[in-house]
Coordinates of C-alpha atoms and ligand atoms in Angstrom, one line a residue:
X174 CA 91.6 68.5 121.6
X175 CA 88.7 69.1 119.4
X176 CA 86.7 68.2 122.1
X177 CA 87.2 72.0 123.7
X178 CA 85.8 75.0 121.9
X179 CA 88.2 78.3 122.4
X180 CA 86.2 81.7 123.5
X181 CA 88.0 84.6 123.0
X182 CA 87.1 88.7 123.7
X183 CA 89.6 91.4 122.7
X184 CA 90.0 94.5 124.1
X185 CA 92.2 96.7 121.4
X186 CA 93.5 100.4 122.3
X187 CA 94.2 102.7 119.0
X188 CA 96.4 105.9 119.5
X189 CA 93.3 108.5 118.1
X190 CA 95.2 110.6 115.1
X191 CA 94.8 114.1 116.8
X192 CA 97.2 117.8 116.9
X193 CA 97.2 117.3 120.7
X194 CA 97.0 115.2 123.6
X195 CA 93.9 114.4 125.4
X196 CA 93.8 117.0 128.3
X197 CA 96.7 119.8 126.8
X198 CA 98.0 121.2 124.1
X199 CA 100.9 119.0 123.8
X200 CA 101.9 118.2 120.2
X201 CA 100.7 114.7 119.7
X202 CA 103.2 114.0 117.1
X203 CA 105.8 112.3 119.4
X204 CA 107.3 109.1 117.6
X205 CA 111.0 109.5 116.8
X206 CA 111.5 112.3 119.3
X207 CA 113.9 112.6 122.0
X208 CA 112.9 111.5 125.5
X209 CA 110.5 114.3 127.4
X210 CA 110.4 117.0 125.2
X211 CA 106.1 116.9 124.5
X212 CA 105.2 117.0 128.3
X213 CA 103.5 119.9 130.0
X214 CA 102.8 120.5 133.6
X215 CA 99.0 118.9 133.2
X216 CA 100.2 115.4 131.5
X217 CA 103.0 115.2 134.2
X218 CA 100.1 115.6 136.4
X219 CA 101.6 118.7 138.7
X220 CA 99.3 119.2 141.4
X221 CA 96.8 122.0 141.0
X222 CA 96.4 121.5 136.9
X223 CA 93.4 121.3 135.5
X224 CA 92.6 118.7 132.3
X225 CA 90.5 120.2 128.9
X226 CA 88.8 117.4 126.7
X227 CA 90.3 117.9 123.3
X228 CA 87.4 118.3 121.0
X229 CA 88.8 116.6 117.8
X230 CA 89.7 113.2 120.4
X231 CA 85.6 113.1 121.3
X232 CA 84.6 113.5 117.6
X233 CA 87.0 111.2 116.0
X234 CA 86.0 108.6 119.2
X235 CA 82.2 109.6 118.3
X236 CA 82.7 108.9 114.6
X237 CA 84.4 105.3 115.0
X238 CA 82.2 104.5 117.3
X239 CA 79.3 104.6 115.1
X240 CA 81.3 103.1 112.0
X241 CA 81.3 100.5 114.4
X242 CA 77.7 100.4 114.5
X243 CA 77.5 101.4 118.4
X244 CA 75.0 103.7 120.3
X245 CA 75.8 107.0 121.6
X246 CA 74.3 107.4 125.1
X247 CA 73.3 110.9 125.6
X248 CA 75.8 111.0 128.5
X249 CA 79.2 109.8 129.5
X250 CA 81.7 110.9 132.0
X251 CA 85.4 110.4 132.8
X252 CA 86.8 108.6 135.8
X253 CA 89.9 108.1 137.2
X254 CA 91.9 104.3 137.2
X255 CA 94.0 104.9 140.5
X256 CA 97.6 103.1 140.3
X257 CA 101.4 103.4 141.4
X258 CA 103.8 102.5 138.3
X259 CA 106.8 104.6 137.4
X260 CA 105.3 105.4 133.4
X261 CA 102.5 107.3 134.9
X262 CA 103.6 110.7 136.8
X263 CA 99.7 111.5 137.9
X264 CA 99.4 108.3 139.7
X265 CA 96.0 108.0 137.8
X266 CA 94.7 107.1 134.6
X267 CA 91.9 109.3 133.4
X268 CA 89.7 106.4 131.5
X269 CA 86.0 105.8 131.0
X270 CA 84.6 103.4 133.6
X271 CA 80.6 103.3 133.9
X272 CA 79.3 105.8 131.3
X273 CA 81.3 105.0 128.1
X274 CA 81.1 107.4 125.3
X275 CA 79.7 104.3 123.2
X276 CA 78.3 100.7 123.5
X277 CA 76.6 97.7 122.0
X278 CA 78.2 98.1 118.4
X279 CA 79.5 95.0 116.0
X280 CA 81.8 94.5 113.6
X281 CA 81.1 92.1 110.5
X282 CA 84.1 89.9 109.7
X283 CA 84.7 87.2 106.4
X284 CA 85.4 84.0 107.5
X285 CA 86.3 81.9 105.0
X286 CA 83.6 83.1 103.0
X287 CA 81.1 83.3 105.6
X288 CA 79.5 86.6 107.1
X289 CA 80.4 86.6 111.1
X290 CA 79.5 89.1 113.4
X291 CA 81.3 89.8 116.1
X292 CA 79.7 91.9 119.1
X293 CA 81.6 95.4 120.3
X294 CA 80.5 95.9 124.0
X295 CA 81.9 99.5 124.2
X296 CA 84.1 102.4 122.8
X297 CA 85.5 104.2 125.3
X298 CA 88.1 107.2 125.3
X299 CA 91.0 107.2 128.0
X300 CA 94.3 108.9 128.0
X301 CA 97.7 107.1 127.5
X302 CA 100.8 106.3 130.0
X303 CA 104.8 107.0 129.3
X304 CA 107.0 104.6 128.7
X305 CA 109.7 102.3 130.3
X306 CA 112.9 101.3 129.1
X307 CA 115.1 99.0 131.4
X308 CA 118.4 99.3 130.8
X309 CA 121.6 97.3 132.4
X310 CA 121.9 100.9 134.9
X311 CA 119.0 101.6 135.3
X312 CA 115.0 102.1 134.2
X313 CA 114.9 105.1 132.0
X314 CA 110.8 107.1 131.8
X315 CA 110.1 108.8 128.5
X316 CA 106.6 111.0 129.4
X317 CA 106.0 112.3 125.5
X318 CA 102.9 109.3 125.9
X319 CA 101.4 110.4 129.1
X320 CA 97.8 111.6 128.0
X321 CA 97.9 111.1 124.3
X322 CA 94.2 110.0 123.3
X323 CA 93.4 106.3 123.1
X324 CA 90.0 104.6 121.9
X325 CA 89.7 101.2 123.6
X326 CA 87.5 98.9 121.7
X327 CA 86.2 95.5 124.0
X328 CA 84.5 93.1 122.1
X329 CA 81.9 90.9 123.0
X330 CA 83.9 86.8 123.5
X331 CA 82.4 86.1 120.3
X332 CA 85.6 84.9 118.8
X333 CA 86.2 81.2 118.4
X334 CA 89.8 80.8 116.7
X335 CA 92.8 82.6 116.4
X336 CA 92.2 83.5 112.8
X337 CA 89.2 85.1 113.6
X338 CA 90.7 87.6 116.2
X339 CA 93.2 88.5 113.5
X340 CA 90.5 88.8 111.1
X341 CA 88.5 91.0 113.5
X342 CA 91.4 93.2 114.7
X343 CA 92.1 94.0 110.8
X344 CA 88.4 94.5 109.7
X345 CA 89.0 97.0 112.9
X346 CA 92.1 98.8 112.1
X347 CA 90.7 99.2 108.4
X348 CA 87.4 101.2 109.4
X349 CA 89.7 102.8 112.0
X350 CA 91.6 103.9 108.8
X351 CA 89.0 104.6 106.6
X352 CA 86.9 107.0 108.9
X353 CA 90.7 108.8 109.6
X354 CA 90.1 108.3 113.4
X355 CA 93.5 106.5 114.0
X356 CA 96.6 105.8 112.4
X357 CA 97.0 102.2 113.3
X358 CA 100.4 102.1 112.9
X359 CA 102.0 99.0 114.7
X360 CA 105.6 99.6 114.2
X361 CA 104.7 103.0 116.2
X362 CA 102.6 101.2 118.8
X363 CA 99.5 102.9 117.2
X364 CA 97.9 99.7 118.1
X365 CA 98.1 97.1 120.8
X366 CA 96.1 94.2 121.7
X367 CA 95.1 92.4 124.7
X368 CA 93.6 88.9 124.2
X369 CA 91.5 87.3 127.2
X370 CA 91.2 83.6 126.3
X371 CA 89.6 80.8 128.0
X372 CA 87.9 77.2 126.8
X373 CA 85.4 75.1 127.7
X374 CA 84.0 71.6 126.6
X375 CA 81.9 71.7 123.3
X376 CA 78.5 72.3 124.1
X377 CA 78.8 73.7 127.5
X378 CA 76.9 77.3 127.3
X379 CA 78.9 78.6 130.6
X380 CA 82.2 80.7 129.9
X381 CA 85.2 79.1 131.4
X382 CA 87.9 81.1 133.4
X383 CA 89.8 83.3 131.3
X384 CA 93.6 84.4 131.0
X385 CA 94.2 87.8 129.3
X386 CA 97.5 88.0 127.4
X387 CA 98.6 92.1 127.2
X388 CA 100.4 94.6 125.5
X389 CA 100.3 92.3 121.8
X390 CA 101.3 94.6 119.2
X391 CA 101.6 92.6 115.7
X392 CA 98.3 90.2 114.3
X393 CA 101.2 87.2 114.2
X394 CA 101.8 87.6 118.0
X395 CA 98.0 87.9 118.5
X396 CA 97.1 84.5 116.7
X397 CA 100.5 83.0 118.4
X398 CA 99.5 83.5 121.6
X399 CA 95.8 82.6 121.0
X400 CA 97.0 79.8 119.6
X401 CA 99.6 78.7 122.7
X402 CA 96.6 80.0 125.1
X403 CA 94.3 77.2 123.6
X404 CA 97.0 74.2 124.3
X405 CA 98.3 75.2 127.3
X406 CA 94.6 75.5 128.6
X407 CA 93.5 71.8 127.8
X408 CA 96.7 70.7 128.9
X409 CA 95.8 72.0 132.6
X410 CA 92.4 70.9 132.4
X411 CA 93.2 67.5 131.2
X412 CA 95.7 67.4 133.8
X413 CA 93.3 67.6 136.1
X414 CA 94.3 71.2 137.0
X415 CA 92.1 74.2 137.1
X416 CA 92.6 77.4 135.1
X417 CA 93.4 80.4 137.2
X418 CA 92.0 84.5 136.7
X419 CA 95.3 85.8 135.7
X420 CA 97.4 88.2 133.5
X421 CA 100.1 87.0 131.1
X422 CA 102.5 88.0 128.9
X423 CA 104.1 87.0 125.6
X424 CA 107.3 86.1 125.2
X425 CA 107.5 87.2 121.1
X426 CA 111.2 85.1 120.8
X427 CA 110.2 81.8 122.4
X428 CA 106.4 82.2 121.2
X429 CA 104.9 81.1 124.5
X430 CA 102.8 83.2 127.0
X431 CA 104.1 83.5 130.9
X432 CA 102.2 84.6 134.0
X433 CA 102.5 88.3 135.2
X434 CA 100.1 88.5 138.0
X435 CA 97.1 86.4 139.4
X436 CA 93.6 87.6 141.0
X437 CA 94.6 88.2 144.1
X438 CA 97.7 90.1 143.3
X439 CA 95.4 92.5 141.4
X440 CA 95.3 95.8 141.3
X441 CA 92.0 97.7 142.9
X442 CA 91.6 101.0 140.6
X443 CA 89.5 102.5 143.2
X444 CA 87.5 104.1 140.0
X445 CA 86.1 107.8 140.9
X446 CA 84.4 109.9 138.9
X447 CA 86.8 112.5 137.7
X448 CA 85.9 115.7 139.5
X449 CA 88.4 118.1 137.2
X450 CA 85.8 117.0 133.9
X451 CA 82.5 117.3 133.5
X452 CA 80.1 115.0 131.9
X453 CA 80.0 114.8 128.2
X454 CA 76.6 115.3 126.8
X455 CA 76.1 114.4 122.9
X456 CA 73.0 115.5 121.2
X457 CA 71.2 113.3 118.5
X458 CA 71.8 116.4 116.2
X459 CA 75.6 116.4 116.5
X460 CA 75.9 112.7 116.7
X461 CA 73.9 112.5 113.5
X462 CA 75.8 115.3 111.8
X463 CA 78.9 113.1 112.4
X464 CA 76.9 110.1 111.0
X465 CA 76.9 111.7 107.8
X466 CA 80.4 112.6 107.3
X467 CA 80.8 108.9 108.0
X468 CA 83.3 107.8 104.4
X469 CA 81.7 104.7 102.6
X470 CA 82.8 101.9 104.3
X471 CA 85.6 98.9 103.6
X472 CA 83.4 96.2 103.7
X473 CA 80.5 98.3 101.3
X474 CA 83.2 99.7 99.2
X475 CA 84.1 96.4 98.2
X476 CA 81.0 95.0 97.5
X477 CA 80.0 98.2 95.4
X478 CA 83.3 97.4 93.5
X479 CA 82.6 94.1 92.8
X480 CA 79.4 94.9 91.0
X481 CA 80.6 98.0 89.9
X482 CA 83.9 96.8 88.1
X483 CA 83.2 92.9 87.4
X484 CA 86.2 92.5 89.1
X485 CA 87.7 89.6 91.1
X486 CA 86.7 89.2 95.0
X487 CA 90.6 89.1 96.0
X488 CA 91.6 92.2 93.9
X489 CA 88.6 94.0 95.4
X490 CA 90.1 93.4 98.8
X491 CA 93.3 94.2 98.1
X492 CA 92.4 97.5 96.2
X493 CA 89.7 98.7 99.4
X494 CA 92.0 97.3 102.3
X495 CA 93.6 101.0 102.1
X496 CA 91.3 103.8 101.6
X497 CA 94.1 106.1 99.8
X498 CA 94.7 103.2 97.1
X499 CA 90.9 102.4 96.6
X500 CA 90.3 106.2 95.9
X501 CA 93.9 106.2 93.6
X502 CA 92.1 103.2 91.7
X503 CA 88.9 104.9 91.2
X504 CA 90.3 108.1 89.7
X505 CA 92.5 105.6 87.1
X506 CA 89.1 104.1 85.8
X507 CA 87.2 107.4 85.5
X508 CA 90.0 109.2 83.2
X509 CA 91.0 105.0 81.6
X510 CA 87.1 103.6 81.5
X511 CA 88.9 100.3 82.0
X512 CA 88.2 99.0 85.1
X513 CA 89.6 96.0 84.6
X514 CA 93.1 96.7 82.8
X515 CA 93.3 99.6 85.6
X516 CA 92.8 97.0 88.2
X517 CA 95.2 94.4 87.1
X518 CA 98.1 97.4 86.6
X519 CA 97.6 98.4 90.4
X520 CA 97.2 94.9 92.0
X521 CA 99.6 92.9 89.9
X522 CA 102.1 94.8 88.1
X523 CA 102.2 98.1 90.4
X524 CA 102.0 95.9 93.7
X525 CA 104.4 92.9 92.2
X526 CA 107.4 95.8 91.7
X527 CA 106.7 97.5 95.4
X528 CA 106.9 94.0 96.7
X529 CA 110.2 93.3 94.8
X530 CA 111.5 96.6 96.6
X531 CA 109.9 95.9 100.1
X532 CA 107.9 92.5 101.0
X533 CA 106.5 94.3 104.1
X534 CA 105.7 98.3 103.6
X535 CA 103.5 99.1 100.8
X536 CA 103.7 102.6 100.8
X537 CA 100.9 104.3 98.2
X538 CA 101.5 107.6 99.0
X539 CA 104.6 108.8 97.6
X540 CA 104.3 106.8 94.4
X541 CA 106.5 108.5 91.2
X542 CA 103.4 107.1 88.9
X543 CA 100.5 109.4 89.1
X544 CA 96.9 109.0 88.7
X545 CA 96.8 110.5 85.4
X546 CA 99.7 108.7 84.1
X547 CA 98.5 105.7 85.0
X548 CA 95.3 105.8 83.0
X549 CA 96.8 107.1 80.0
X550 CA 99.1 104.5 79.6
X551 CA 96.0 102.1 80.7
X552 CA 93.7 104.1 77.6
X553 CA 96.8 103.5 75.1
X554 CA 96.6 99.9 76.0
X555 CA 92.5 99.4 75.8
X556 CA 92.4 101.4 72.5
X557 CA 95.6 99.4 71.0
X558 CA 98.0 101.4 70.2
X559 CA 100.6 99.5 72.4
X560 CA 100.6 95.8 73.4
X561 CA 100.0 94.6 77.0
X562 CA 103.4 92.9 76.6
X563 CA 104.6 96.1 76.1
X564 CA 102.3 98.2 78.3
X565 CA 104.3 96.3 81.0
X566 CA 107.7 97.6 80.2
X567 CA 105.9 100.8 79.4
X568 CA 104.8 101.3 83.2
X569 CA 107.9 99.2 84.7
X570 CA 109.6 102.5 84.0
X571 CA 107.5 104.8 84.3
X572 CA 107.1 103.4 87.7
X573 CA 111.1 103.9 88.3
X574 CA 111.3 107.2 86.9
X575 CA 108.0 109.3 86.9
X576 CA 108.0 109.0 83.3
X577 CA 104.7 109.6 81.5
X578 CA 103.5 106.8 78.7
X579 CA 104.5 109.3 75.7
X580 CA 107.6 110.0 76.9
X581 CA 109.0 106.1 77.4
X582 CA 107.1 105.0 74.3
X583 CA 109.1 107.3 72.3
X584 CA 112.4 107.2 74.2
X585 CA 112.2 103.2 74.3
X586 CA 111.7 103.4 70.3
X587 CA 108.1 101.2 71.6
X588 CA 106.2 103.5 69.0
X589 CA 108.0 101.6 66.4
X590 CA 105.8 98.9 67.2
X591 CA 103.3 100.6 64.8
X592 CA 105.2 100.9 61.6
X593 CA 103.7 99.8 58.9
X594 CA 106.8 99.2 56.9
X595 CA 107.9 96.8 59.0
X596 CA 104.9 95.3 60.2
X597 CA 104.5 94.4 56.0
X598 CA 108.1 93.0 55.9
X599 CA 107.6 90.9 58.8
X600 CA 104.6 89.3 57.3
X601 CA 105.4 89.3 54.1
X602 CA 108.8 86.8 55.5
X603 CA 106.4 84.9 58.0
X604 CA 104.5 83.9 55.0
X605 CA 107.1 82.8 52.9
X606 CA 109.3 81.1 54.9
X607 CA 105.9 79.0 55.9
X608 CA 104.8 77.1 52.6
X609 CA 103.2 74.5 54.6
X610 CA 100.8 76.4 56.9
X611 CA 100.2 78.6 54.0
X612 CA 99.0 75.9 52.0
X613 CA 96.9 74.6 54.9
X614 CA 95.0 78.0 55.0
X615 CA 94.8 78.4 50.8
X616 CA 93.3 74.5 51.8
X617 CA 90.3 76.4 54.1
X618 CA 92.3 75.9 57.9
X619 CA 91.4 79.6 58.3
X620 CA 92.1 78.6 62.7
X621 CA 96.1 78.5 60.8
X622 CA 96.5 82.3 61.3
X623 CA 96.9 82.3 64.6
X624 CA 100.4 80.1 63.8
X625 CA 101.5 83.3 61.8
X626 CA 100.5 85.8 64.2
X627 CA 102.8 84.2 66.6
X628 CA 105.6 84.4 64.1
X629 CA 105.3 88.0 63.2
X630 CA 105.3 88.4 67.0
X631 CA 108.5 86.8 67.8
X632 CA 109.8 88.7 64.6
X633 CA 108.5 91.8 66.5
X634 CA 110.2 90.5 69.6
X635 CA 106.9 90.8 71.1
X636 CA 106.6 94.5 70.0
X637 CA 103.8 94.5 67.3
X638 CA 100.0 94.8 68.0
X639 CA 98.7 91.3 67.7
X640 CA 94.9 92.4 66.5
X641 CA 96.9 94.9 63.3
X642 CA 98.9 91.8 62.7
X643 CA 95.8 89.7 62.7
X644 CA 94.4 92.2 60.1
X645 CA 97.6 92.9 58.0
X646 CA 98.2 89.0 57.5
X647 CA 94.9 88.5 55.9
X648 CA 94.9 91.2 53.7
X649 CA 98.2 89.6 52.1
X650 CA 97.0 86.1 52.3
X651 CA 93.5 87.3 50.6
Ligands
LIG796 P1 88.3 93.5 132.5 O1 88.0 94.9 132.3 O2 88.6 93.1 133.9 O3 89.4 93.1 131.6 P2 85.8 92.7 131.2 O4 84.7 91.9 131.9 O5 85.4 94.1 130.8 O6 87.1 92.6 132.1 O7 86.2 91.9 129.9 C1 87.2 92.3 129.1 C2 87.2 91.4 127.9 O8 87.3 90.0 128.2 C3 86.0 91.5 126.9 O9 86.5 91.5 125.6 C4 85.3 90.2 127.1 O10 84.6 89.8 126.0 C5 86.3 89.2 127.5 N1 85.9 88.1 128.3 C6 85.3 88.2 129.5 N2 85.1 86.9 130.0 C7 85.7 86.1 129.1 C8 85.8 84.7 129.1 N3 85.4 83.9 130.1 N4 86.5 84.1 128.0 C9 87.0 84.9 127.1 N5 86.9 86.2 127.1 C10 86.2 86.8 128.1
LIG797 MG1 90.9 93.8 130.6
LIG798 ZN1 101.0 118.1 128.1

């Protein structure tokens, strides 16, 4: 086994977050709607009809593209992908073939510590099919997805495990994200990936034949079938077989990928330029006007907030992995000034209660706890008027109810905490129920007070502020 090195080159398609379809003014805001009710007579491709780049598709293309670190040739064009299949009315794709809106780009990835870079061959831009549903009576088309706008990002085979295409199609979809170019969204096939895989003996510099395995739409399925790819390839080989040009699918219930056509059954696109389009021309002023609107990106925005906040690498992921909590986080410290309290109320106590409610959809935007909720309770804690222990229960509820601090301090009876009459009846107790540790600190074991901080604490049930405790006790015992 270890004796074969896996190559592997992705080719991922994003849905690009537009008002409208590629070529009409069809609302691109189709998921959840009934069958065929956002088509048009130019996405049903009626003869005669004439297709209109949408602007805001070729900007938001544009601006990935160069997040992804690719050139912007002065000129691309559009060309049609010729092919019968039910989901597409026009009988043609309209795609990029030879002049890609982009090319030569890279993304850096984190492997296990390590920096990798893995090469991006081209961005293109190329309009989207319908979709098929086979049913027991029948196959049932749904056209609301003819000509939505898709980015297709190839990669260079620079990948060498199926961790590392994960990793790459993730450090993707977050700069997707970040730069607001696409949604990303799997559950509404916002992102879909086809993985062409092949091996070859360690050492050997030639690529070996590839499969590609279409139409993956989770990173599981994507590492699953890299993974089965890998052993059913040195199985053939060592065999004594041959690995065939061919496309596969995978089978997401029995984990295993299954042949859907070979080379010679494949289709010829008959690629033509597309006469109904003409060419796009980008000038370096526009492209670098859209360079500057570029948002500071994932990988940068973690590294500044490492140095920035001194805190840890893992909660700096977790807080930049989604621009909208990154930004959330940043507004807590500026009004708090503690980075670190705010940061360890977002990744472990605010995340540890959304996971308790749902393991798999982390939703930050329609949190009840605001931004400036959040850092006051986070000030109150840093300047001690209420316990961490108690901060907790503080924002536990605040986080079920929209409450602000003030409000469930007072309602909670938390403020208590702070009376002093109490506070001097506890210690006063503490002390004499404890002649022996008492006598131990009259004896010089000053280190003995933390023993009767604890107690006043559990008197407190946990309530009291440990450092006024600290400061009460001695001013008894002294
Ligand atoms: P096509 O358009 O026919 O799918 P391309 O040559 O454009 O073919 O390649 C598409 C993807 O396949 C790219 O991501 C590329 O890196 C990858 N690829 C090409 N050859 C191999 C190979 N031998 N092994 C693994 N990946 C490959
Ligand atoms: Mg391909
Ligand atoms: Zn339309």
């Amino acid at each position: 086994m270890s004796n074969y090195e896996l190559v592997v080159g992705l080719e991922i398609h994003a849905r690009i977050a537009t008002k409208s379809k590629m070529f009409c003014s069809c609302n691109n805001e189709f998921f959840g709607k009934p069958p065929n009710c956002h088509v048009c007579p130019i996405c049903t491709g009626f003869p005669g009809m004439l297709p209109v780049l949408n602007e805001e598709a070729l900007i938001k293309g544009i601006k990935a593209a160069l997040a992804l670190n690719c050139e912007i040739p002065a000129k691309s064009k559009f060309d049609r992908k010729n092919y019968f299949y039910p989901d597409l009315p026009k009988a043609f794709q309209i795609s990029q073939y030879d002049e890609p809106v982009s090319k030569n780009g890279y993304v850096d990835i984190d492997v296990d510590g390590e920096k990798k870079r893995i090469g991006i061959t081209r961005l293109h831009l190329e309009e989207d099919a319908g979709k098929l549903t086979h049913t027991a009576s029948g196959t049932l088309c749904d056209f609301n997805r003819c000509g939505t706008p898709l980015m297709e990002v190839v990669s260079e085979p620079d990948i060498r495990s199926a961790k590392e295409a994960s990793l790459y199609a993730q450090e993707l979809q977050k700069i997707l994200r970040y730069v607001g170019a696409a949604e990303c969204d799997m559950e509404k096939g916002g992102m879909r990936f086809d993985a062409n895989v092949s091996i070859r003996k360690q050492g050997e510099t030639k690529l070996g034949t590839r499969a590609e395995v279409k139409n993956l739409n989770s990173f599981r399925s994507l590492e699953k079938a890299i993974e089965y790819e890998f052993k059913r390839q040195i199985e053939v080989l060592e065999s004594g077989g041959k690995v065939i040009q061919e496309t596969r699918g995978f089978d997401d219930v029995k984990q295993i990928t299954i042949s859907q056509r070979t080379k010679e059954e494949a289709n010829d696109y008959r690629y033509f330029p597309e006469p109904d389009l003409p060419p796009i021309y980008t000038e370096k002023d526009f492209v670098e006007k859209l360079r500057l609107e570029l948002p500071e990106l994932p990988s940068l925005r973690k590294i500044r907030f490492l140095k920035e906040y001194g805190i840890s690498e893992n909660d700096a992921r977790i807080l930049t992995d989604d621009p909208f909590l990154a930004n959330f986080y940043e507004k807590v410290v500026k009004i708090s000034g503690d980075p670190k309290r705010s940061c360890s109320y977002i990744t472990t106590n605010l995340i540890g209660l959304m996971k308790a409610e749902d393991e798999t959809n982390l939703d930050f935007r329609n949190l009840k706890i605001s931004v400036e909720n959040l850092a006051d309770l986070v000030s109150r804690i840093s300047k001690g008027e209420i316990t961490n222990n108690i901060g907790k229960q503080v924002f536990e509820i605040m986080y079920q109810e929209g409450k602000n601090a003030e409000q469930v301090i007072k309602e909670q009876g938390f403020a208590d905490s702070d009376n002093e009459a109490d506070l001097e009846i506890w210690c006063k107790e503490v002390i004499s129920q404890n002649p022996g540790p008492l006598a131990q600190y009259k004896s010089g074991k000053e280190s003995i007070i933390g023993f009767f901080v604890g107690q006043v604490m559990q008197k407190s049930k946990g309530k009291a502020n440990p450092s006024k405790v600290k400061e009460k006790l001695l001013k008894l015992l002294n």
